[in-house]
Coordinates of C-alpha atoms in Angstrom, one line a residue:
Chain M
X79 CA 8.6 15.7 25.5
X80 CA 10.0 15.6 21.9
X81 CA 8.2 13.4 19.5
X82 CA 9.8 12.7 16.1
X83 CA 7.8 11.2 13.2
X84 CA 9.8 9.3 10.6
X85 CA 7.9 9.6 7.3
X86 CA 8.4 8.9 3.6
X87 CA 7.1 10.5 0.5
X88 CA 5.9 7.7 -1.9
X89 CA 4.6 7.8 -5.5
X90 CA 0.9 8.9 -5.3
X91 CA -0.9 6.4 -7.5
X92 CA 0.2 2.8 -7.4
X93 CA -1.5 2.6 -10.8
X94 CA 1.1 4.8 -12.5
X95 CA 4.1 4.0 -10.3
X96 CA 6.8 2.4 -12.3
X97 CA 10.5 1.9 -12.7
X98 CA 12.7 3.9 -15.0
X99 CA 14.7 2.1 -17.8
X100 CA 17.6 2.0 -15.4
X101 CA 15.4 0.3 -12.8
X102 CA 14.9 3.0 -10.2
X103 CA 11.5 4.3 -9.0
X104 CA 10.3 6.7 -11.6
X105 CA 9.4 9.7 -9.4
X106 CA 8.2 11.7 -12.4
X107 CA 5.4 9.2 -13.1
X108 CA 3.4 10.2 -10.0
X109 CA 3.2 13.0 -7.5
X110 CA 4.7 12.3 -4.1
X111 CA 2.3 11.8 -1.2
X112 CA 2.8 11.0 2.5
X113 CA 3.0 7.2 2.8
X114 CA -0.5 6.2 3.9
X115 CA 0.7 4.1 6.8
X116 CA 2.8 7.1 8.1
X117 CA -0.4 9.2 8.3
X118 CA -1.3 7.2 11.4
X119 CA 2.0 7.9 13.0
X120 CA 1.5 11.6 12.5
X121 CA -1.9 11.3 14.1
X122 CA -0.5 9.6 17.2
X123 CA 2.0 12.5 17.5
X124 CA -0.6 15.1 17.1
X125 CA -2.8 13.4 19.8
X126 CA 0.1 13.4 22.2
X127 CA 0.5 17.1 21.5
X128 CA -3.2 17.7 21.9
X129 CA -3.1 16.1 25.4
X130 CA 0.1 17.9 26.5
X131 CA 0.9 21.3 24.9
X132 CA 4.5 21.0 26.0
X133 CA 5.0 18.1 23.5
X134 CA 7.0 19.2 20.5
X135 CA 6.6 17.4 17.2
X136 CA 9.1 17.1 14.5
X137 CA 8.7 15.3 11.2
X138 CA 11.9 13.8 9.7
X139 CA 12.3 12.4 6.2
X140 CA 14.9 11.7 3.7
X141 CA 14.3 12.2 0.0
X142 CA 14.7 14.5 -3.0
X143 CA 13.5 18.1 -2.6
X144 CA 10.2 17.3 -4.4
X145 CA 9.3 15.0 -1.6
X146 CA 8.2 18.0 0.4
X147 CA 5.1 18.5 -1.9
X148 CA 3.7 15.3 -0.4
X149 CA 4.5 16.0 3.2
X150 CA 3.2 19.5 3.7
X151 CA -0.2 18.2 4.7
X152 CA 1.2 16.9 7.9
X153 CA 2.4 20.4 8.7
X154 CA -1.0 21.8 7.9
X155 CA -2.5 19.2 10.3
X156 CA -0.3 20.5 13.1
X157 CA 3.2 19.0 13.0
X158 CA 5.6 21.6 14.5
X159 CA 8.9 21.3 12.8
X160 CA 10.1 19.5 9.7
X161 CA 13.5 18.2 8.7
X162 CA 14.3 16.9 5.2
X163 CA 17.6 15.1 4.6
X164 CA 18.3 15.7 1.0
X165 CA 21.5 15.2 -0.9
X166 CA 22.1 14.1 -4.5
X167 CA 24.6 11.6 -3.1
X168 CA 21.8 9.8 -1.3
X169 CA 20.2 8.6 -4.5
X170 CA 19.9 4.8 -4.7
X171 CA 20.3 4.4 -1.0
X172 CA 19.5 0.9 0.2
X173 CA 17.6 0.1 3.4
X174 CA 20.8 0.1 5.4
X175 CA 22.0 3.4 4.1
X176 CA 18.6 5.0 4.7
X177 CA 18.6 3.7 8.3
X178 CA 22.2 5.1 8.8
X179 CA 21.1 8.6 7.5
X180 CA 17.9 8.7 9.6
X181 CA 19.8 7.5 12.7
X182 CA 22.4 10.2 12.2
X183 CA 19.7 12.9 11.8
X184 CA 18.0 11.7 14.9
X185 CA 21.2 11.6 16.9
X186 CA 21.7 15.3 16.4
X187 CA 18.4 16.3 17.9
X188 CA 16.5 15.6 21.1
X189 CA 13.9 12.8 21.0
X190 CA 11.9 10.9 23.6
X191 CA 9.6 9.0 21.2
X192 CA 10.1 8.2 17.6
X193 CA 7.0 7.1 15.6
X194 CA 6.7 5.6 12.1
X195 CA 4.2 3.7 10.0
X196 CA 4.5 -0.1 9.9
X197 CA 5.7 -0.1 6.3
X198 CA 5.7 1.9 3.1
X199 CA 3.5 1.5 0.0
X200 CA 6.4 1.6 -2.4
X201 CA 9.2 -0.4 -0.7
X202 CA 7.1 -2.3 1.7
X203 CA 10.0 -3.8 3.6
X204 CA 8.9 -2.6 7.1
X205 CA 12.5 -2.7 8.4
X206 CA 14.0 0.8 8.4
X207 CA 12.7 1.8 11.8
X208 CA 13.9 -1.4 13.4
X209 CA 17.3 -0.8 11.9
X210 CA 17.4 2.8 13.0
X211 CA 16.5 1.7 16.6
X212 CA 19.4 -0.8 16.6
X213 CA 21.9 1.8 15.2
X214 CA 20.8 4.2 18.0
X215 CA 20.8 1.4 20.7
X216 CA 17.2 2.3 21.7
X217 CA 14.2 0.0 22.2
X218 CA 11.9 -0.7 19.3
X219 CA 8.3 -1.7 19.5
X220 CA 6.6 -2.7 16.2
X221 CA 3.1 -2.7 14.9
X222 CA 1.3 -0.9 17.7
X223 CA -2.5 -0.8 17.6
X224 CA -2.4 1.5 20.7
X225 CA 0.3 3.7 22.0
X226 CA 0.3 5.0 25.6
X227 CA 3.1 7.2 27.1
X228 CA 3.1 7.0 30.9
X229 CA 5.7 7.4 33.7
X230 CA 8.7 7.7 31.3
X231 CA 7.7 4.6 29.4
X232 CA 5.8 3.8 26.2
X233 CA 3.3 1.0 26.4
X234 CA 2.2 -0.6 23.1
X235 CA -0.6 -3.1 22.2
X236 CA 0.2 -5.7 19.6
X237 CA -2.7 -7.7 18.1
X238 CA -2.3 -11.5 18.2
X239 CA -4.3 -14.3 16.7
X240 CA -5.7 -15.3 20.1
X241 CA -5.9 -11.9 21.8
X242 CA -3.1 -9.3 22.2
X243 CA 0.2 -8.6 23.9
X244 CA 1.2 -5.4 25.7
X245 CA 4.8 -4.6 25.6
X246 CA 6.6 -1.6 27.2
X247 CA 10.0 0.1 27.2
X248 CA 11.6 3.1 28.8
X249 CA 11.8 6.3 26.7
X250 CA 13.5 7.1 24.5
X251 CA 12.0 4.5 22.2
X252 CA 11.0 3.9 18.6
X253 CA 7.5 2.7 17.7
X254 CA 5.8 1.8 14.5
X255 CA 2.0 1.9 14.4
X256 CA -0.8 0.2 12.4
X257 CA -3.9 2.0 11.2
X258 CA -5.8 0.8 14.2
X259 CA -4.3 3.8 16.2
X260 CA -6.8 6.1 14.4
X261 CA -7.3 8.0 11.2
X262 CA -5.3 11.0 10.2
X263 CA -7.0 14.3 10.7
X264 CA -7.1 15.8 7.2
X265 CA -6.2 19.5 7.6
X266 CA -8.8 22.2 6.7
X267 CA -8.3 24.3 3.6
X268 CA -7.7 27.2 6.0
X269 CA -4.8 25.5 7.7
X270 CA -3.4 24.3 4.4
X271 CA -3.4 28.0 3.2
X272 CA -2.0 29.2 6.4
X273 CA 1.0 26.8 6.4
X274 CA 1.7 26.6 2.7
X275 CA 4.8 28.9 2.8
X276 CA 6.4 26.7 5.5
X277 CA 9.4 24.8 4.3
X278 CA 11.5 22.1 6.0
X279 CA 15.0 22.5 7.3
X280 CA 17.2 20.9 4.8
X281 CA 20.2 18.8 5.9
X282 CA 22.9 17.5 3.6
X283 CA 25.3 14.7 4.2
X284 CA 28.0 17.1 5.4
X285 CA 25.6 18.4 8.1
X286 CA 25.2 14.9 9.4
X287 CA 28.9 14.1 9.3
X288 CA 28.3 11.2 7.0
X289 CA 30.9 10.4 4.4
X290 CA 29.5 10.0 0.9
X291 CA 31.1 6.6 0.5
X292 CA 29.0 5.1 3.3
X293 CA 25.6 5.8 1.8
X294 CA 23.8 6.1 -1.6
X295 CA 24.8 4.4 -4.8
X296 CA 28.5 4.1 -3.7
X297 CA 27.6 1.9 -0.7
X298 CA 24.4 0.2 -1.9
X299 CA 24.3 -3.3 -0.5
X300 CA 21.6 -4.4 -2.9
X301 CA 20.8 -3.7 -6.6
X302 CA 17.9 -4.3 -8.9
X303 CA 19.0 -6.3 -11.9
X304 CA 15.8 -6.8 -13.8
X305 CA 12.2 -5.7 -13.9
X306 CA 9.3 -7.2 -15.9
X307 CA 5.8 -5.8 -16.2
X308 CA 3.4 -8.7 -16.8
X309 CA 0.8 -8.6 -19.7
X310 CA -2.6 -7.3 -18.5
X311 CA -4.8 -10.2 -17.4
X312 CA -8.1 -11.0 -19.2
X313 CA -11.2 -9.2 -17.8
X314 CA -13.7 -11.0 -15.6
X315 CA -17.3 -11.6 -16.5
X316 CA -18.8 -8.4 -15.1
X317 CA -22.2 -8.2 -13.3
X318 CA -23.7 -4.8 -12.8
X319 CA -27.2 -3.4 -12.4
X320 CA -29.9 -3.9 -9.9
X321 CA -29.2 -6.0 -6.8
X322 CA -31.8 -8.8 -7.0
X323 CA -30.7 -9.6 -10.6
X324 CA -27.0 -9.4 -9.7
X325 CA -27.6 -11.7 -6.7
X326 CA -29.4 -14.2 -9.1
X327 CA -26.5 -14.0 -11.5
X328 CA -24.0 -14.7 -8.7
X329 CA -26.1 -17.6 -7.5
X330 CA -26.3 -19.0 -11.1
X331 CA -22.6 -18.7 -11.5
X332 CA -22.0 -20.5 -8.2
X333 CA -24.5 -23.2 -9.1
X334 CA -22.8 -23.7 -12.5
X335 CA -19.6 -24.5 -10.7
X336 CA -21.3 -26.7 -8.0
X337 CA -20.9 -24.4 -5.0
X338 CA -24.6 -24.0 -4.3
X339 CA -27.7 -26.1 -5.3
Chain O
X224 CA 31.5 -21.5 -2.7
X225 CA 31.2 -22.9 0.8
X226 CA 29.1 -21.6 3.7
X227 CA 25.7 -21.7 5.2
X228 CA 22.2 -20.5 4.4
X229 CA 20.4 -19.7 7.7
X230 CA 16.7 -19.9 8.2
X231 CA 15.6 -17.9 11.2
X232 CA 12.6 -19.6 12.8
X233 CA 9.8 -17.7 14.5
X234 CA 8.0 -19.0 17.5
X235 CA 4.5 -18.0 18.4
X236 CA 3.2 -18.6 21.9
X237 CA 5.0 -21.8 22.5
X238 CA 4.9 -23.3 18.9
X239 CA 6.9 -22.9 15.7
X240 CA 5.1 -20.1 13.9
X241 CA 3.2 -21.3 10.8
X242 CA 5.2 -18.8 8.6
X243 CA 8.4 -20.7 9.3
X244 CA 8.2 -24.2 7.6
X245 CA 7.8 -22.7 4.1
X246 CA 10.8 -20.4 4.6
X247 CA 12.8 -23.4 5.9
X248 CA 11.9 -25.4 2.8
X249 CA 12.8 -22.5 0.5
X250 CA 16.1 -22.0 2.4
X251 CA 17.0 -25.7 2.0
X252 CA 16.2 -25.5 -1.7
X253 CA 18.3 -22.4 -2.3
X254 CA 21.2 -23.9 -0.3
X255 CA 20.9 -27.1 -2.4
X256 CA 21.1 -25.1 -5.6
X257 CA 24.1 -23.2 -4.3
X258 CA 26.0 -26.0 -2.8
X259 CA 25.7 -24.4 0.6
X260 CA 24.6 -25.9 3.9
X261 CA 21.1 -25.1 5.2
X262 CA 20.9 -24.4 8.9
X263 CA 17.9 -23.5 11.0
X264 CA 18.2 -20.9 13.8
X265 CA 15.7 -21.0 16.7
X266 CA 16.1 -18.4 19.4
X267 CA 14.3 -19.2 22.7
X268 CA 13.7 -21.7 25.4
X269 CA 11.4 -24.1 23.5
X270 CA 12.6 -27.6 22.7
X271 CA 9.4 -28.5 20.8
X272 CA 9.9 -25.5 18.5
X273 CA 13.5 -26.4 17.7
X274 CA 12.4 -30.0 17.0
X275 CA 9.6 -28.7 14.8
X276 CA 12.0 -26.5 12.8
X277 CA 14.4 -29.5 12.4
X278 CA 11.6 -31.3 10.6
X279 CA 12.2 -28.9 7.7
X280 CA 15.9 -28.1 7.8
X281 CA 18.4 -30.8 8.6
X282 CA 20.6 -28.9 11.0
X283 CA 19.2 -26.6 13.7
X284 CA 21.0 -24.4 16.2
X285 CA 18.9 -23.7 19.2
X286 CA 20.1 -20.4 20.8
X287 CA 19.2 -20.2 24.4
X288 CA 18.5 -16.8 26.0
X289 CA 17.6 -16.2 29.7
X290 CA 13.9 -17.1 29.9
X291 CA 11.3 -14.9 28.5
X292 CA 8.5 -17.4 28.7
X293 CA 7.0 -17.9 25.3
X294 CA 7.9 -14.4 24.0
X295 CA 11.2 -13.5 22.3
X296 CA 11.8 -9.8 21.7
X297 CA 13.0 -9.4 18.1
X298 CA 16.0 -7.2 19.2
X299 CA 17.2 -9.9 21.5
X300 CA 16.8 -12.5 18.8
X301 CA 18.8 -10.3 16.4
X302 CA 21.5 -9.6 19.0
X303 CA 21.9 -13.4 19.6
X304 CA 21.8 -14.2 15.9
X305 CA 24.4 -11.5 15.1
X306 CA 26.8 -13.0 17.7
X307 CA 26.4 -16.4 16.2
X308 CA 26.8 -15.1 12.7
X309 CA 30.1 -13.4 13.6
X310 CA 31.3 -16.8 15.0
X311 CA 30.1 -19.0 12.1
X312 CA 30.1 -16.7 9.1
X313 CA 26.9 -17.7 7.3
X314 CA 26.5 -16.4 3.7
X315 CA 22.8 -15.6 3.6
X316 CA 20.0 -15.3 6.2
X317 CA 16.4 -16.0 5.4
X318 CA 13.8 -14.6 7.7
X319 CA 10.0 -14.9 7.6
X320 CA 8.4 -11.6 6.3
X321 CA 6.1 -11.4 9.3
X322 CA 6.0 -8.4 11.8
X323 CA 8.4 -10.2 14.1
X324 CA 10.7 -11.3 11.2
X325 CA 10.8 -7.9 9.7
X326 CA 11.9 -6.4 13.1
X327 CA 14.6 -9.1 13.4
X328 CA 15.8 -8.6 9.9
X329 CA 16.0 -4.8 10.2
X330 CA 17.9 -5.1 13.4
X331 CA 20.2 -7.7 12.0
X332 CA 21.0 -5.5 8.9
X333 CA 22.1 -2.8 11.3
X334 CA 24.1 -5.1 13.5
X335 CA 25.9 -6.9 10.7
X336 CA 26.1 -4.1 8.2
X337 CA 24.6 -6.4 5.6
X338 CA 22.2 -5.6 2.8
X339 CA 18.6 -6.7 3.2
X340 CA 15.9 -7.5 0.5
X341 CA 12.3 -7.7 1.5
X342 CA 9.3 -9.7 0.6
X343 CA 10.9 -12.4 -1.6
X344 CA 8.4 -14.3 -3.7
X345 CA 11.0 -16.6 -5.2
X346 CA 14.8 -17.1 -4.8
X347 CA 16.9 -18.7 -7.5
X348 CA 20.6 -19.1 -7.6
X349 CA 22.8 -17.7 -10.3
X350 CA 26.3 -17.3 -8.9
X351 CA 24.5 -15.7 -5.9
X352 CA 20.9 -15.5 -4.9
X353 CA 18.5 -13.7 -7.2
X354 CA 15.5 -12.5 -5.2
X355 CA 12.2 -11.9 -7.0
X356 CA 9.7 -9.5 -5.5
X357 CA 6.5 -7.9 -6.9
X358 CA 5.9 -4.2 -6.6
X359 CA 3.3 -1.6 -7.6
X360 CA -0.2 -2.1 -9.0
X361 CA 1.4 -2.9 -12.3
X362 CA 2.8 -6.0 -10.6
X363 CA 6.2 -5.4 -11.8
X364 CA 8.4 -8.4 -11.1
X365 CA 11.7 -7.1 -9.8
X366 CA 14.8 -9.2 -9.5
X367 CA 17.5 -8.0 -7.0
X368 CA 20.9 -9.2 -5.9
X369 CA 23.3 -8.4 -3.1
X370 CA 26.4 -6.4 -3.8
X371 CA 28.4 -8.5 -1.4
X372 CA 28.5 -12.3 -0.9
X373 CA 26.2 -12.1 2.0
X374 CA 22.8 -10.7 2.8
X375 CA 19.5 -10.9 4.6
X376 CA 16.2 -11.8 2.8
X377 CA 12.7 -11.5 4.3
X378 CA 10.5 -14.1 2.6
X379 CA 6.8 -13.7 2.0
X380 CA 5.1 -16.2 4.3
X381 CA 3.5 -19.2 2.6
X382 CA 4.8 -18.8 -0.9
X383 CA 6.7 -22.1 -0.6
X384 CA 4.7 -25.1 0.4
X385 CA 6.5 -26.7 3.3
X386 CA 8.1 -30.1 2.7
X387 CA 9.1 -32.2 5.7
X388 CA 12.4 -34.0 5.6
X389 CA 12.5 -37.8 6.0
X390 CA 13.6 -38.3 9.6
X391 CA 12.7 -36.8 12.9
X392 CA 14.3 -33.4 13.6
X393 CA 17.3 -32.9 15.9
X394 CA 18.9 -29.7 17.1
X395 CA 22.2 -28.6 18.7
X396 CA 22.1 -26.3 21.7
X397 CA 24.2 -23.1 21.4
X398 CA 24.8 -20.7 24.2
X399 CA 25.1 -17.0 23.5
X400 CA 25.8 -14.6 26.3
X401 CA 24.5 -11.1 25.7
X402 CA 25.9 -8.5 28.0
X403 CA 23.5 -6.4 29.9
X404 CA 23.8 -3.4 27.4
X405 CA 22.9 -5.7 24.5
X406 CA 19.7 -6.9 26.1
X407 CA 16.5 -5.3 24.7
X408 CA 14.7 -3.0 27.2
X409 CA 11.4 -4.1 25.8
X410 CA 9.4 -6.3 28.0
X411 CA 6.0 -7.9 27.8
X412 CA 3.7 -6.6 30.4
X413 CA 0.5 -8.3 29.5
X414 CA -0.6 -11.3 27.5
X415 CA -4.3 -11.4 26.9
X416 CA -6.2 -14.3 25.4
X417 CA -9.7 -13.8 24.0
X418 CA -12.0 -16.8 24.1
X419 CA -12.6 -18.3 20.7
X420 CA -16.1 -17.6 19.4
X421 CA -18.2 -20.7 19.4
X422 CA -19.0 -20.6 15.6
X423 CA -15.4 -20.3 14.7
X424 CA -15.0 -23.8 16.0
X425 CA -17.4 -25.2 13.4
X426 CA -16.1 -23.1 10.5
X427 CA -13.3 -24.8 8.5
X428 CA -9.8 -23.5 8.9
X429 CA -8.6 -21.0 6.3
X430 CA -5.8 -23.2 5.1
X431 CA -7.2 -26.2 3.2
X432 CA -10.7 -24.9 3.0
X433 CA -12.4 -25.6 -0.3
X434 CA -14.3 -22.3 -0.1
X435 CA -13.1 -19.0 1.4
X436 CA -15.2 -15.9 1.8
X437 CA -13.0 -12.9 2.6
X438 CA -13.8 -9.3 3.5
X439 CA -11.9 -6.1 3.0
X440 CA -12.0 -2.4 3.9
X441 CA -15.3 -2.1 2.0
X442 CA -17.1 -4.1 4.7
X443 CA -16.9 -0.9 6.6
X444 CA -17.0 -1.8 10.3
X445 CA -16.6 -4.5 12.9
X446 CA -20.4 -4.7 13.2
X447 CA -20.8 -5.2 9.5
X448 CA -18.2 -8.0 9.4
X449 CA -21.1 -10.4 10.1
X450 CA -22.0 -10.4 6.4
X451 CA -18.7 -12.0 5.6
X452 CA -19.3 -14.7 8.2
X453 CA -22.9 -15.2 7.0
X454 CA -21.9 -15.8 3.4
X455 CA -19.0 -18.1 4.5
X456 CA -21.4 -20.1 6.6
X457 CA -24.0 -20.3 3.8
X458 CA -21.2 -21.6 1.4
X459 CA -19.7 -23.9 4.0
X460 CA -16.5 -21.9 3.8
X461 CA -13.8 -20.3 5.9
X462 CA -13.5 -16.6 6.7
X463 CA -10.6 -14.6 5.3
X464 CA -9.6 -11.0 5.3
X465 CA -7.4 -8.5 3.5
X466 CA -5.1 -6.4 5.6
X467 CA -7.3 -3.4 6.6
X468 CA -9.9 -5.5 8.6
X469 CA -7.1 -7.1 10.5
X470 CA -5.3 -3.8 11.2
X471 CA -8.6 -2.4 12.3
X472 CA -9.4 -5.3 14.6
X473 CA -12.5 -6.5 12.7
X474 CA -10.9 -9.9 12.1
X475 CA -8.1 -11.8 13.8
X476 CA -4.6 -11.8 12.2
X477 CA -5.0 -15.5 11.5
X478 CA -7.7 -14.6 8.8
X479 CA -5.3 -12.4 6.8
X480 CA -4.7 -13.5 3.2
X481 CA -2.0 -11.8 1.2
X482 CA 1.6 -10.8 1.3
X483 CA 1.8 -10.3 5.0
X484 CA -0.7 -13.0 5.7
X485 CA -1.5 -16.5 4.4
X486 CA -1.3 -18.0 0.9
X487 CA -4.3 -20.2 0.1
X488 CA -5.5 -22.3 -2.8
X489 CA -9.2 -22.8 -2.4
X490 CA -11.6 -24.0 -5.2
X491 CA -13.8 -20.9 -4.6
X492 CA -12.6 -17.5 -3.3
X493 CA -15.3 -14.8 -2.7
X494 CA -13.9 -11.3 -2.1
X495 CA -16.3 -8.9 -0.5
X496 CA -15.2 -5.2 -0.5
X497 CA -11.6 -6.0 -1.4
X498 CA -10.1 -4.1 -4.4
X499 CA -7.7 -6.9 -5.3
X500 CA -4.3 -5.1 -5.0
X501 CA -1.4 -7.4 -5.8
X502 CA -0.3 -7.5 -2.1
X503 CA -3.7 -9.2 -1.3
X504 CA -3.8 -11.3 -4.5
X505 CA -0.4 -12.8 -3.7
X506 CA -2.2 -14.8 -1.0
X507 CA -5.0 -16.2 -3.1
X508 CA -4.1 -16.1 -6.8
X509 CA -3.9 -19.9 -6.9
X510 CA -7.7 -20.0 -6.2
X511 CA -9.5 -21.9 -8.9
X512 CA -12.6 -19.7 -9.1
X513 CA -12.7 -16.1 -7.9
X514 CA -15.8 -14.0 -7.4
X515 CA -15.3 -10.4 -6.3
X516 CA -17.9 -7.9 -5.2
X517 CA -16.7 -4.2 -5.3
X518 CA -18.3 -0.8 -5.4
X519 CA -15.3 0.4 -7.5
X520 CA -15.9 -0.7 -11.1
X521 CA -12.2 -0.3 -11.8
X522 CA -10.9 -2.3 -8.9
X523 CA -8.0 -4.6 -9.8
X524 CA -10.2 -7.6 -9.2
X525 CA -12.0 -6.7 -12.5
X526 CA -9.0 -8.1 -14.3
X527 CA -8.3 -10.9 -11.8
X528 CA -11.6 -12.5 -11.0
X529 CA -13.8 -14.9 -12.9
X530 CA -16.9 -13.0 -11.9
X531 CA -16.7 -9.4 -10.9
X532 CA -19.8 -7.8 -9.4
X533 CA -20.2 -4.1 -9.2
X534 CA -22.5 -3.6 -6.2
X535 CA -22.8 -2.5 -2.6
X536 CA -21.9 -5.7 -0.7
X537 CA -24.3 -4.8 2.1
X538 CA -27.2 -5.0 -0.4
X539 CA -25.8 -7.8 -2.5
X540 CA -24.9 -10.3 0.2
X541 CA -28.3 -10.4 1.9
X542 CA -29.9 -10.8 -1.5
X543 CA -27.5 -13.6 -2.4
X544 CA -28.1 -15.3 1.0
X545 CA -31.9 -15.2 0.3
X546 CA -31.2 -16.6 -3.2
X547 CA -29.1 -19.4 -1.9
X548 CA -31.6 -20.1 0.8
X549 CA -34.4 -20.2 -1.8
X550 CA -32.5 -22.6 -4.0
X551 CA -31.7 -24.9 -1.1
X552 CA -35.4 -24.8 0.0
X553 CA -36.6 -25.6 -3.5
X554 CA -34.3 -28.6 -3.6
X555 CA -34.9 -30.0 -0.1
X556 CA -38.1 -28.5 1.2
X557 CA -36.1 -27.2 4.2
X558 CA -34.9 -23.7 4.9
X559 CA -31.2 -23.2 5.4
X560 CA -30.6 -23.3 9.1
X561 CA -27.4 -21.4 9.0
X562 CA -29.2 -18.3 7.7
X563 CA -31.8 -18.1 10.5
X564 CA -29.8 -16.2 13.0
X565 CA -26.6 -14.2 13.3
X566 CA -23.2 -15.7 12.7
X567 CA -22.8 -15.6 16.5
X568 CA -25.5 -18.2 16.9
X569 CA -25.0 -21.2 19.1
X570 CA -23.0 -24.2 18.1
X571 CA -25.8 -26.4 17.0
X572 CA -26.6 -23.9 14.3
X573 CA -23.8 -25.3 12.2
X574 CA -24.0 -24.2 8.5
X575 CA -26.3 -26.3 6.4
X576 CA -23.5 -27.5 4.2
X577 CA -21.9 -29.3 7.2
X578 CA -25.0 -31.3 8.0
X579 CA -26.0 -34.6 6.3
X580 CA -27.9 -33.7 3.3
X581 CA -31.6 -34.5 4.1
X582 CA -32.3 -35.2 0.4
X583 CA -29.8 -37.9 0.4
X584 CA -31.2 -39.9 3.3

């Protein structure tokens, strides 16, 4: 079975993440890391490979060459193969362009199950995998809190207000997961050292047979026209120190405002 | 400019999902500004859901699909809506920014080849829709536009208070035939309903509650979640949550406050173990008073709360409960019943704030 994980490198620290003067994500402001929600998708793939050594895992991403710096920890944790679609003409790709590129990259390799995180910490749209599934004409199962592969099908649990649903589809299928599937196994220093010379296969637009006029800035369906950073807010009254005194201070505060006697 | 603005309604187990009315109100407002016609789209069998949507948007198209019961796969919804869009040529599609809505919007973008902008906070009209979103910890407000004269927007649930139209809703039935290859191969194999816990029935609902006590990742585990409920009960409030406790199954999705959850406006919001990232605060920033308890002295709530307590919530909350109990005891001569047992106590152990005040009788 071939499992492909769709991942994204995102700016490390949301604190310093910002836009450039021309309104693009300033990738120089923060180191790239593996999108935190994608870590869980990697973990699901690694567990499938733990359970069945014939499972082959491939990580697929699109981004600038620097993106690799954030993704190598997934390789250290055990992901088999990595593919980075990188091409200067992909800059400023919108959600639709991104989905087209990932779908084209998936179409040129075998896959039974494609896994992704439920959304990213920078864009946050949570729509790319759904769009990729539609472009490939394959089933899509979103926000899985459990993933089970059995009898040529994938079964997924989705949490609901009053319980849960289980939905299923034949493979090949695309699935996004929530953090409930389990925490990412952070690689040991030894495996980080052992894999640090590994590099992804790099694909350019020409390798995918995609014309440059259908993706990137040339084909962007959306554009940012303005960005405003708000003034910092005023700091709260801060309570620190020993717990009984802090609890009294909180109770006093609540009493002042009439929430407790 | 002529044309339509479509609002895609979401159904949830036989009802119109609570995310939808606000999106419908926003869609009607944008259409009004633009001189476009607002139209609601409801995919599924339910007549009641279509009527409910028509209470917020004057014209609703109910798109029938072969029966799925009360479950509509997002890919089937997108296939049907894409067919209808090719027939009627709407200009813009607004979709709730829920997990279901995001799946529909992503699939629609691929089917129609349209641009898609996510998590709209606000939409204004300036010769085309201007969509405002908020990104990063710096809370940068970003305005985006579509390159073409059409596009898809996912709207953050609950940013627009729903406004009902005057009369009763009516809808028009539309038949879309999907060929076999277009049908989603995803099927629901199990629907499980968990019995509601007794105490949840006596706690106020999150929306509209004067007091909300919410927990975050800092609560640490499903077992520890009880402290959130205990403080909520002691303050007579509802229980809320940031996204991690919901993703991890400590709290039900209906508790979630924030960008992908609910937007609330309580008088008092107590955040336990929540850092206060913008995605969470989007759901509670209209709260009148905010108290946040965090181990991280630099958590964003420091700049966005009225009272910011740097403490381990597992030590602070029991001490605070004892303090509240003592004050109540001093005033009435009675201990606080709600604090005697666990939050899973029987029904009659309603929180003291819900009982007639003995001092007043």
